[in-house]
XYZ file of C-alpha atoms in Angstrom:
665
model
C 205.622 -38.593 144.684
C 206.320 -35.575 142.489
C 209.240 -34.830 140.187
C 210.998 -32.549 142.670
C 210.959 -35.164 145.393
C 212.095 -37.906 143.001
C 215.043 -35.801 141.831
C 216.046 -35.012 145.400
C 215.811 -38.644 146.536
C 217.734 -39.934 143.520
C 220.584 -37.496 144.188
C 220.663 -38.738 147.769
C 220.973 -42.348 146.583
C 223.782 -41.390 144.191
C 225.661 -39.571 146.957
C 225.433 -42.609 149.217
C 226.664 -44.857 146.386
C 229.658 -42.592 145.758
C 230.566 -42.558 149.455
C 230.249 -46.276 150.159
C 230.595 -47.957 146.777
C 227.169 -49.500 147.322
C 223.738 -48.722 148.750
C 222.513 -49.810 152.132
C 219.863 -52.518 152.081
C 217.238 -49.969 153.052
C 218.273 -47.581 150.264
C 218.317 -50.349 147.662
C 214.858 -51.438 148.774
C 213.472 -47.901 148.654
C 215.086 -47.170 145.287
C 213.539 -50.312 143.831
C 210.101 -49.136 144.968
C 210.447 -45.553 143.793
C 211.972 -46.542 140.456
C 208.757 -48.113 139.149
C 206.688 -45.102 140.168
C 209.192 -42.741 138.539
C 209.103 -44.785 135.311
C 205.306 -44.840 135.383
C 205.093 -41.051 135.732
C 207.828 -40.330 133.219
C 210.178 -38.737 135.752
C 213.184 -40.848 134.813
C 215.654 -40.480 131.950
C 217.464 -43.266 130.140
C 220.763 -42.244 131.769
C 219.203 -42.247 135.252
C 217.693 -45.679 134.615
C 221.126 -46.968 133.592
C 222.730 -45.449 136.717
C 220.059 -47.035 138.918
C 220.604 -50.435 137.310
C 224.352 -50.233 138.006
C 223.827 -49.213 141.635
C 221.348 -52.017 142.253
C 223.452 -54.694 140.526
C 226.615 -53.752 142.425
C 224.708 -53.557 145.718
C 222.953 -56.884 145.052
C 226.275 -58.631 144.425
C 227.735 -57.093 147.558
C 224.751 -58.210 149.628
C 224.931 -61.707 148.159
C 228.562 -62.010 149.265
C 227.663 -60.736 152.739
C 224.792 -63.182 153.018
C 226.942 -66.107 151.910
C 229.748 -65.308 154.358
C 227.487 -64.740 157.342
C 225.465 -67.375 159.199
C 222.837 -64.807 160.082
C 219.677 -64.656 158.016
C 218.963 -61.156 156.750
C 215.436 -60.358 155.657
C 215.933 -56.729 154.602
C 217.016 -57.377 151.029
C 214.760 -56.310 148.227
C 211.676 -54.538 149.384
C 210.133 -51.153 149.829
C 211.828 -50.351 153.115
C 214.310 -51.420 155.790
C 212.347 -53.988 157.750
C 215.192 -54.739 160.158
C 215.100 -51.250 161.589
C 211.334 -50.805 161.672
C 210.657 -54.324 162.936
C 213.207 -54.397 165.749
C 211.654 -56.551 168.458
C 210.248 -54.690 171.408
C 210.387 -55.883 174.998
C 208.320 -59.054 174.893
C 206.947 -58.592 178.388
C 206.043 -55.006 177.601
C 204.240 -56.069 174.424
C 202.162 -58.619 176.330
C 201.392 -56.049 179.019
C 200.287 -53.548 176.389
C 198.118 -56.159 174.685
C 196.476 -56.987 178.009
C 195.693 -53.290 178.547
C 192.939 -53.677 175.936
C 191.084 -55.937 178.385
C 190.540 -53.201 180.991
C 187.153 -52.076 179.668
C 185.795 -55.633 179.362
C 185.642 -56.343 183.093
C 182.112 -57.833 183.112
C 182.806 -60.291 180.301
C 186.124 -61.288 181.857
C 184.416 -61.817 185.227
C 181.747 -64.119 183.772
C 184.390 -65.896 181.682
C 186.519 -66.548 184.758
C 183.444 -67.744 186.664
C 182.533 -70.200 183.907
C 186.144 -71.403 183.708
C 186.255 -71.964 187.478
C 183.046 -74.019 187.316
C 184.380 -76.068 184.378
C 187.689 -76.724 186.133
C 185.943 -77.612 189.395
C 183.767 -80.147 187.598
C 186.762 -81.661 185.809
C 188.745 -81.891 189.047
C 185.919 -83.431 191.110
C 184.605 -86.011 188.606
C 187.704 -88.284 188.741
C 187.268 -88.483 192.506
C 183.603 -89.408 192.026
C 184.649 -92.063 189.527
C 187.138 -93.359 192.090
C 184.331 -93.692 194.639
C 182.222 -95.719 192.184
C 185.112 -98.106 191.453
C 185.864 -98.553 195.160
C 182.158 -99.178 195.865
C 182.074 -101.900 193.221
C 185.357 -103.334 194.459
C 183.972 -103.478 198.001
C 180.581 -104.861 196.831
C 178.712 -101.754 198.027
C 176.329 -101.755 195.037
C 173.668 -99.658 196.838
C 175.934 -96.594 196.638
C 176.656 -96.945 192.892
C 173.378 -95.401 191.485
C 173.663 -92.358 193.733
C 177.307 -91.821 192.754
C 176.449 -92.200 189.046
C 173.634 -89.614 189.289
C 176.003 -87.155 190.955
C 178.575 -87.760 188.162
C 175.863 -87.192 185.532
C 174.929 -83.834 187.101
C 178.549 -82.757 187.115
C 178.997 -83.752 183.459
C 175.872 -81.801 182.413
C 177.066 -78.703 184.270
C 180.509 -79.170 182.706
C 179.028 -79.254 179.171
C 176.839 -76.173 179.717
C 179.624 -74.032 181.088
C 182.058 -75.270 178.432
C 179.635 -73.840 175.875
C 179.318 -70.583 177.823
C 183.105 -70.358 178.068
C 183.488 -70.701 174.304
C 180.842 -68.033 173.602
C 182.331 -65.553 176.070
C 185.846 -66.135 174.695
C 184.619 -65.399 171.168
C 182.780 -62.231 172.235
C 185.730 -60.977 174.272
C 188.298 -61.617 171.532
C 186.221 -59.890 168.851
C 185.565 -56.845 171.017
C 189.266 -56.554 171.863
C 190.274 -56.890 168.220
C 187.653 -54.332 167.183
C 189.242 -51.797 169.539
C 192.715 -52.589 168.245
C 191.610 -52.394 164.612
C 189.857 -49.076 165.263
C 192.951 -47.699 167.013
C 195.123 -48.796 164.116
C 192.831 -47.330 161.463
C 192.507 -44.029 163.326
C 196.290 -43.940 163.626
C 196.832 -44.648 159.925
C 194.342 -41.964 158.932
C 196.156 -39.414 161.102
C 199.724 -40.305 160.120
C 201.691 -37.653 158.232
C 202.277 -37.824 154.482
C 205.956 -38.576 155.104
C 205.074 -41.918 156.710
C 203.330 -43.164 153.571
C 206.189 -41.850 151.437
C 208.684 -44.004 153.338
C 206.685 -47.185 154.051
C 205.330 -49.898 151.796
C 201.566 -49.618 151.365
C 201.302 -53.399 151.159
C 203.079 -53.810 154.484
C 200.751 -51.278 156.103
C 197.788 -53.260 154.782
C 199.360 -56.476 156.093
C 199.451 -55.032 159.612
C 195.810 -53.990 159.323
C 194.631 -57.378 158.028
C 196.997 -60.316 158.588
C 198.484 -59.176 161.882
C 195.176 -58.144 163.430
C 193.599 -61.412 162.230
C 196.421 -63.361 163.872
C 195.712 -61.596 167.147
C 191.980 -62.223 166.761
C 192.399 -65.937 166.064
C 194.821 -66.386 168.940
C 192.597 -64.615 171.441
C 189.553 -66.603 170.352
C 191.324 -69.969 170.438
C 193.683 -69.599 173.378
C 192.126 -67.146 175.828
C 189.848 -69.616 177.576
C 192.342 -72.458 177.170
C 195.071 -70.492 178.952
C 192.881 -69.506 181.894
C 191.371 -72.966 182.283
C 194.757 -74.601 181.751
C 196.369 -72.664 184.592
C 193.451 -73.359 186.933
C 193.322 -76.993 185.865
C 197.007 -77.466 186.633
C 196.593 -75.847 190.062
C 193.420 -77.759 190.925
C 194.782 -81.064 189.679
C 198.032 -80.680 191.619
C 196.081 -80.053 194.818
C 193.881 -83.115 194.244
C 196.905 -85.238 193.355
C 198.679 -84.386 196.610
C 195.471 -84.994 198.554
C 195.019 -88.337 196.827
C 198.623 -89.611 196.989
C 201.519 -87.304 197.631
C 204.111 -89.924 196.600
C 202.659 -90.280 193.102
C 202.216 -86.498 192.938
C 205.965 -85.996 193.444
C 206.680 -88.410 190.598
C 204.384 -86.341 188.376
C 206.337 -83.196 189.262
C 209.473 -84.798 187.783
C 207.587 -85.275 184.528
C 206.515 -81.638 184.658
C 210.140 -80.544 185.084
C 211.112 -82.404 181.916
C 208.177 -80.775 180.120
C 209.225 -77.280 181.205
C 212.809 -77.843 180.033
C 211.640 -79.076 176.605
C 209.171 -76.198 176.267
C 211.793 -73.582 177.106
C 214.244 -74.992 174.571
C 211.721 -75.204 171.736
C 210.000 -71.889 172.465
C 213.231 -69.926 172.062
C 213.692 -71.268 168.529
C 209.990 -70.872 167.721
C 209.923 -67.214 168.725
C 212.676 -66.391 166.249
C 211.031 -68.070 163.261
C 207.483 -66.896 163.965
C 208.751 -63.314 164.157
C 210.608 -63.649 160.867
C 207.588 -65.215 159.218
C 205.469 -62.148 160.012
C 208.162 -59.825 158.668
C 208.444 -61.760 155.426
C 204.666 -61.904 155.063
C 204.599 -58.100 155.230
C 207.290 -57.896 152.549
C 205.426 -60.369 150.366
C 202.233 -58.305 150.609
C 204.227 -55.177 149.770
C 205.659 -56.839 146.650
C 202.239 -58.047 145.495
C 200.697 -54.615 146.091
C 203.533 -52.993 144.136
C 202.997 -55.412 141.256
C 199.219 -54.883 141.152
C 199.517 -51.094 141.219
C 202.338 -50.965 138.666
C 201.303 -53.862 136.431
C 201.080 -51.672 133.318
C 204.619 -50.443 133.825
C 205.875 -53.980 134.382
C 204.277 -55.120 131.148
C 205.418 -52.032 129.239
C 209.057 -52.794 130.103
C 208.617 -56.583 129.676
C 209.653 -57.137 133.288
C 207.228 -59.962 134.007
C 210.004 -62.496 134.543
C 211.928 -60.072 136.749
C 208.804 -59.439 138.852
C 208.211 -63.189 139.143
C 211.823 -63.720 140.187
C 211.583 -61.041 142.854
C 208.350 -62.551 144.156
C 209.794 -66.066 144.161
C 212.844 -64.857 146.096
C 210.709 -63.472 148.910
C 208.232 -66.360 148.665
C 211.069 -68.885 148.968
C 212.393 -67.163 152.089
C 208.874 -67.105 153.533
C 208.353 -70.792 152.712
C 211.612 -71.844 154.363
C 210.910 -69.775 157.444
C 207.321 -71.053 157.653
C 208.491 -74.668 157.350
C 210.947 -74.235 160.205
C 208.301 -72.438 162.272
C 205.664 -75.115 161.646
C 208.124 -77.964 162.293
C 209.101 -76.470 165.630
C 205.505 -75.638 166.487
C 204.236 -79.046 165.426
C 206.968 -80.909 167.281
C 205.958 -79.389 170.602
C 202.868 -81.610 170.977
C 204.488 -84.956 170.072
C 207.457 -84.285 172.350
C 205.139 -83.424 175.230
C 203.032 -86.546 174.552
C 206.124 -88.737 174.577
C 207.265 -87.339 177.927
C 203.754 -87.723 179.379
C 203.393 -91.314 178.179
C 206.637 -92.187 179.914
C 205.165 -90.559 183.027
C 202.002 -92.677 182.775
C 204.082 -95.847 182.698
C 205.996 -94.773 185.817
C 202.788 -93.805 187.632
C 201.108 -97.106 186.710
C 204.049 -99.157 187.988
C 204.373 -97.194 191.233
C 200.589 -97.046 191.741
C 200.298 -100.810 191.288
C 203.038 -101.340 193.840
C 201.319 -99.011 196.370
C 197.990 -100.807 195.814
C 199.696 -104.161 196.318
C 201.084 -102.889 199.632
C 197.624 -101.594 200.618
C 198.695 -97.941 200.714
C 196.012 -96.882 198.215
C 192.875 -98.447 196.732
C 192.262 -99.461 193.126
C 189.865 -96.533 192.735
C 192.621 -94.149 193.781
C 194.890 -95.553 191.045
C 192.131 -94.958 188.491
C 191.540 -91.426 189.741
C 195.258 -90.673 189.784
C 195.751 -91.818 186.193
C 192.937 -89.471 185.163
C 194.495 -86.681 187.229
C 197.865 -87.331 185.614
C 196.233 -86.993 182.171
C 194.389 -83.869 183.268
C 197.652 -82.514 184.600
C 199.515 -83.110 181.341
C 196.684 -82.144 178.986
C 196.646 -78.400 179.772
C 200.448 -78.375 179.658
C 200.299 -79.975 176.206
C 197.604 -77.546 175.081
C 199.555 -74.542 176.308
C 202.680 -75.918 174.628
C 200.822 -76.418 171.354
C 199.253 -72.975 171.628
C 202.649 -71.445 172.228
C 203.253 -71.114 168.500
C 200.010 -69.188 168.112
C 200.939 -67.010 171.061
C 204.290 -66.222 169.472
C 202.537 -65.276 166.233
C 200.141 -63.044 168.161
C 202.992 -61.380 170.058
C 204.918 -60.837 166.819
C 201.787 -59.406 165.196
C 201.136 -57.215 168.233
C 204.648 -55.815 167.985
C 204.075 -54.916 164.349
C 200.753 -53.263 165.172
C 202.258 -51.336 168.079
C 205.086 -50.116 165.823
C 202.458 -48.244 163.800
C 200.533 -47.119 166.881
C 203.760 -45.635 168.281
C 204.434 -43.536 165.183
C 204.236 -39.780 165.656
C 200.928 -38.266 164.560
C 200.716 -35.493 162.028
C 201.239 -32.134 163.672
C 197.916 -30.345 163.214
C 198.491 -27.845 165.984
C 197.251 -24.295 165.672
C 194.732 -22.226 167.585
C 193.542 -20.039 164.755
C 190.503 -21.449 162.913
C 190.459 -18.702 160.230
C 186.687 -18.435 160.197
C 186.873 -15.379 157.926
C 189.724 -16.182 155.545
C 190.320 -13.666 152.754
C 192.896 -15.673 150.840
C 196.036 -13.505 150.858
C 199.007 -15.895 150.686
C 202.623 -14.948 151.383
C 205.751 -17.074 151.079
C 208.585 -15.394 152.930
C 212.149 -16.623 152.257
C 211.105 -20.286 152.312
C 213.788 -23.002 152.241
C 212.836 -26.660 152.083
C 214.414 -30.109 151.686
C 212.710 -33.506 151.510
C 216.049 -35.066 152.441
C 218.572 -33.188 154.534
C 221.400 -31.922 152.380
C 219.324 -31.913 149.171
C 217.531 -28.572 149.095
C 214.477 -28.233 146.853
C 213.395 -24.610 147.442
C 215.787 -21.689 147.900
C 214.654 -18.389 149.405
C 211.199 -18.702 147.835
C 209.450 -15.341 148.194
C 205.974 -14.744 146.730
C 202.802 -12.843 147.603
C 199.386 -13.751 146.173
C 196.649 -11.167 146.714
C 193.013 -11.956 147.346
C 191.236 -13.171 144.194
C 194.473 -13.195 142.212
C 195.269 -15.947 139.730
C 198.929 -16.993 139.982
C 200.534 -19.663 137.807
C 203.700 -21.620 138.580
C 205.607 -22.837 135.531
C 208.996 -24.341 134.938
C 210.766 -27.498 133.936
C 209.951 -30.722 135.727
C 211.752 -30.804 139.052
C 211.851 -27.040 139.536
C 209.836 -27.148 142.786
C 206.309 -26.244 141.702
C 204.434 -29.074 143.433
C 206.576 -28.646 146.529
C 205.118 -25.154 146.922
C 201.628 -26.698 147.039
C 202.698 -29.378 149.524
C 204.047 -26.721 151.868
C 200.966 -24.526 151.576
C 198.757 -27.518 152.511
C 201.048 -28.305 155.487
C 201.775 -31.766 154.119
C 205.393 -30.965 154.985
C 206.927 -28.349 157.263
C 209.470 -25.844 155.996
C 212.988 -25.603 157.415
C 213.374 -21.825 157.152
C 211.148 -18.850 156.442
C 207.382 -18.675 156.828
C 204.117 -19.076 154.943
C 201.325 -16.709 155.937
C 197.651 -16.510 155.063
C 196.012 -13.171 155.802
C 199.113 -12.354 157.831
C 198.829 -15.475 160.018
C 201.578 -18.104 159.935
C 200.062 -21.379 158.724
C 201.788 -23.158 161.635
C 199.449 -21.178 163.900
C 196.388 -22.273 161.907
C 194.635 -25.516 162.742
C 195.445 -27.897 159.867
C 191.826 -28.979 159.412
C 190.691 -25.361 159.282
C 193.471 -24.565 156.812
C 192.602 -27.423 154.473
C 188.873 -26.770 154.725
C 189.552 -23.351 153.245
C 191.691 -24.705 150.408
C 190.317 -26.606 147.440
C 192.720 -28.734 145.441
C 192.416 -30.462 142.070
C 195.284 -32.803 141.278
C 196.501 -34.391 138.091
C 195.839 -37.834 139.578
C 192.133 -37.980 140.319
C 190.881 -39.714 143.457
C 187.308 -41.015 143.474
C 185.799 -43.542 145.862
C 183.830 -46.698 145.194
C 180.496 -45.111 145.956
C 177.719 -43.216 144.216
C 178.501 -40.105 142.207
C 176.283 -38.198 144.627
C 178.361 -39.229 147.647
C 181.609 -38.560 145.809
C 180.511 -35.017 145.032
C 179.243 -34.450 148.568
C 182.482 -35.756 150.017
C 183.615 -32.147 150.314
C 180.603 -31.250 152.444
C 177.852 -33.783 153.347
C 175.495 -30.902 154.159
C 175.380 -29.752 150.545
C 171.810 -29.867 149.212
C 170.874 -31.709 146.035
C 169.984 -28.381 144.439
C 173.456 -27.014 145.120
C 175.020 -30.221 143.835
C 173.015 -30.143 140.583
C 173.859 -26.498 140.022
C 177.570 -27.149 140.601
C 177.496 -30.126 138.242
C 176.037 -27.939 135.494
C 178.611 -25.218 136.137
C 181.418 -27.770 135.916
C 180.176 -29.417 132.690
C 179.630 -32.856 134.229
C 175.822 -32.836 134.535
C 175.349 -34.125 130.973
C 177.408 -37.308 131.188
C 176.083 -38.047 134.697
C 172.480 -37.964 133.480
C 173.422 -40.252 130.593
C 174.402 -42.959 133.066
C 171.781 -45.560 133.981
C 171.220 -44.417 137.554
C 172.331 -40.821 137.150
C 173.774 -39.365 140.347
C 173.130 -42.663 142.133
C 175.373 -44.586 139.732
C 178.085 -46.515 141.554
C 181.635 -45.685 140.542
C 184.043 -48.574 140.356
C 187.296 -48.400 142.304
C 189.123 -45.185 141.428
C 186.295 -44.229 139.062
C 187.680 -46.560 136.400
C 184.256 -46.844 134.712
C 184.604 -43.191 133.678
C 186.999 -41.579 131.241
C 189.944 -39.605 132.581
C 188.332 -36.318 131.576
C 185.032 -37.240 133.248
C 186.863 -38.140 136.449
C 188.678 -34.816 136.371
C 185.430 -32.905 135.896
C 183.968 -34.672 138.936
C 186.957 -33.687 141.078
C 186.586 -30.090 139.912
C 182.899 -30.192 140.835
C 183.788 -31.620 144.236
C 186.263 -28.781 144.792
C 183.573 -26.321 143.669
C 181.180 -27.664 146.312
C 183.793 -27.282 149.050
C 183.514 -23.490 148.528
C 187.217 -22.840 149.142
C 188.771 -19.429 149.707
C 191.996 -20.613 148.064
C 192.118 -22.891 145.039
C 195.021 -25.060 143.882
C 195.070 -26.611 140.410
C 198.023 -28.968 140.023
C 198.401 -29.878 136.330
C 194.688 -30.653 136.188
C 194.598 -30.862 132.371
C 197.966 -32.445 131.621
C 196.588 -35.958 131.041
C 193.612 -35.247 128.777
C 193.087 -34.535 125.115
C 192.568 -31.043 123.691
C 188.772 -31.324 123.394
C 188.367 -32.545 126.966
C 190.844 -29.910 128.093
C 188.490 -27.203 126.788
C 185.618 -28.550 128.946
C 187.904 -28.739 131.972
C 189.230 -25.226 131.358
C 185.700 -23.845 131.171
C 184.888 -25.540 134.468
C 188.076 -24.257 136.057
C 187.377 -20.679 134.984
C 184.037 -20.790 136.804
C 185.707 -22.454 139.781
C 188.426 -19.787 140.022
C 186.038 -16.868 139.878
C 186.492 -14.583 142.925
C 188.960 -17.016 144.484
C 192.674 -16.834 145.143
C 194.055 -19.392 142.713
C 197.416 -21.102 142.443
C 197.870 -22.979 139.186
C 200.595 -25.439 138.230
C 200.682 -26.225 134.535
C 203.027 -27.592 131.913
C 200.707 -26.501 129.113
C 201.393 -22.775 128.964
C 198.296 -22.215 126.833
C 196.162 -22.817 129.924
C 197.655 -20.014 132.023
C 198.106 -17.142 129.583
C 195.334 -15.166 131.304
C 196.941 -15.538 134.762
C 197.467 -12.301 136.681
C 200.987 -13.345 137.604
C 203.154 -16.094 136.139
C 205.982 -17.322 138.352
C 208.795 -18.997 136.421
C 210.794 -21.465 138.560
C 214.090 -23.166 137.926
C 215.888 -25.488 140.360
C 213.873 -24.298 143.337
C 214.261 -20.569 142.665
C 212.052 -17.899 141.146
C 213.826 -16.675 138.017
C 211.084 -14.575 136.397
C 207.847 -12.891 137.467
C 205.148 -11.125 135.456
C 202.156 -11.643 133.184
C 202.209 -13.459 129.854
C 202.967 -10.436 127.692
C 205.624 -9.049 130.034
C 207.471 -12.338 130.220
C 207.399 -12.858 126.466
C 208.799 -9.359 126.011
C 211.705 -10.176 128.346
C 212.707 -13.045 126.037
C 213.981 -14.997 129.010
C 213.237 -18.393 130.501
C 209.458 -18.169 130.047
C 209.758 -17.076 126.432
C 212.114 -19.972 125.797
C 209.689 -22.462 127.377
C 206.746 -20.963 125.482
C 208.467 -20.958 122.088
C 209.802 -24.480 122.473
C 206.408 -25.810 123.538
C 204.540 -24.284 120.634
C 207.307 -25.402 118.300
C 206.401 -28.941 119.329
C 209.620 -29.654 121.182
C 208.015 -29.934 124.628
C 209.410 -28.876 127.919
C-alpha cells in the first residue's frame, strides 16, 4: 500500500462514518488492518490516528449493542475483511459435485478401489453365514462338516485382511493425488490473482485456505473415502442377507434404522452450522497472527502488546466456543447411534429367541443375524461419526472454491512488443482506487526514449500510482497509456512487464542463494554476465566477502544482509533483466548517505541508455534528471529541469529549499 492509496481509502472510511454515524463491520475490519501498515510506513498523522480511534470505538460500541440484542452470532467483527460476505455458503450439493469432479482423471485407481471394497464387503457379508453353518453343524452333531467350514472361513478372513490393506493403500494414494491437484489449482490461482485481491483480503486467511482447508480435505478423503464406499455397500449387502435369512427380523432392524436416520438428520443440521463457523474463525485467527508477526515492531513501538493480546483472545474465545459446540455435536453422534443400536440388539435377541423356540429359525441363524445386525449398524455409526469430518471438508472446499472462483488478472493483449523502444505517453489519465475518491486528474505526460524523468511531490500526490498504472497493476478509468504508440491494454501483460525493470523502496529477496536471486530476472543469464553486472552495481565486493560467495543462502527476505546490500542486489537483478524501461521508486529513501552514494552509482549505470522513471523524496538524487514532474494532489503542477524549476520559484523550489533547510517534505 502506498501513501496515495492510504489517503484515498481513509477518506472513504471518513465519508462512510459521516453518513452512517459508524463504520460497517467490513470497513472497521479493513481499517484496523490498514492502520498498522500506515503507522509502520509513516503515512499517518497524529490527527488521523485520533480520528481513526474515535471511529473504531464508536463502531465497536455500536456493534456490541447489536450483538447483545440479537440472538444471531456474528463472526465479522474485528478482522482484515468482511468474512460474512466472502464466506457466504454455496450450494452444498454443488460444492460436493465440484469436489467430486477432481476424481474424473483417477478412473483406474477408483476402479481398483471399488473392486477391493466389493471383495471386502462380500467377505464380510458371507462369513456370518459360514459361521451360522458351523454352529448349526455342531448343534446337529454333524462334526465331520466343521473342519471344512472352518477352512473356508479362514480363507475368507485371509482374503478380507489382504484386500482391507489394499483398500487403505488405494484410498491414501487417491486422496493425496486429488489434494495435490486441488493445491496446485489453488496456488496457480493465487499466483494469477490481481493486485487488488491481495489489497482487500487478509494474507493470513489466504494462507489458511492453502494450508488448513486443503489439509482438512486431504484428511477427510484419506479417512472417509473407503469407509463411505464400503459402508454403503455393506448396508446394501447386509440388508439383502438379512431378508434372505429372516425377513421378520429384518423388518425390525429397519425400524432401528429409521430412528438412526431421524437422529442423524437432526444432529447434522446443527453440526453443519458450527463446523462452517469454525473454519471461518480459524481463517480470522490466522489472519490476526499473521498481522501480528508482520507488524510486531510497530506493535511494540506503540506499546500495544496488551491490545494485540486482547484482540487475539477475543477471536480465540469465539473459536474455542464454536469448536466446543462442534466437537460436542460431532462426538455425540456416535454414542447416540450406539444407544439406539443396543436397544435394537435387545429387540432382535428377544424376537429371535422366540422364533427359535417356535422352530421358525435355527440357533445358527440367530447368531448370524446378530452379526448382521451389528454389521448393519456399524457402517451407519461410522458414517454418522464421519459426518463431522465431511462437514469440515465441505466447509473447507467452499472456502477453497471461493478463491478458485475469483476473477483472474486481466493480462489480455495481442502485442508482444518484441522491439520496444521505450517511448511512454500518459494521455489525460484519470484514476481512483475507490470510486468517488479520485487519485489522478487529467495526468498528461510524454517520456521520450532514453529520457530520465523524475516524479516529485508531497506524500500522497499520486507518484506511485503512476507506476502502478504503467505496470498494469490497476486499470485506469479514463484516458490511455501508450508505449511506442501502442495502448498498454493491447500489450500482453507478461510482455509489458518483461520490458520494464522496477526497483522498489521495499526490497524483495527470496530464501535462496544469491546466484538464484540475481538470476530470478532471467534464468538463462550466464555466470559471466552475472559477475559483470554485480561489479557494475557495486555488490560484487560484499558478496565475495560472504563465506560461500554467490552460493550463500539468504535468509527470509534477505534479513542477513543490510538494507543497502539488499537494495544493491535488487538493482543488480533489474540490471540483468535488461529492461527497455526502468522504474526506480524511492530506491534510496531508507538508507544512509554513504550507502546512498553506492546505490546512486549503481543506478546511474543501470539507467544508461534506458527510459527511466524515478520517484524520489530526496531531491538531491534527481537533480540531473532530464525532466522533473512536480505533482500535487494527483495533478501535474510544474514541469522542467532542475534549474528551470528553481528559477520559477514555485512548488519545486519550495520543496527543494525546505528539504535542504532541514525541514523535510
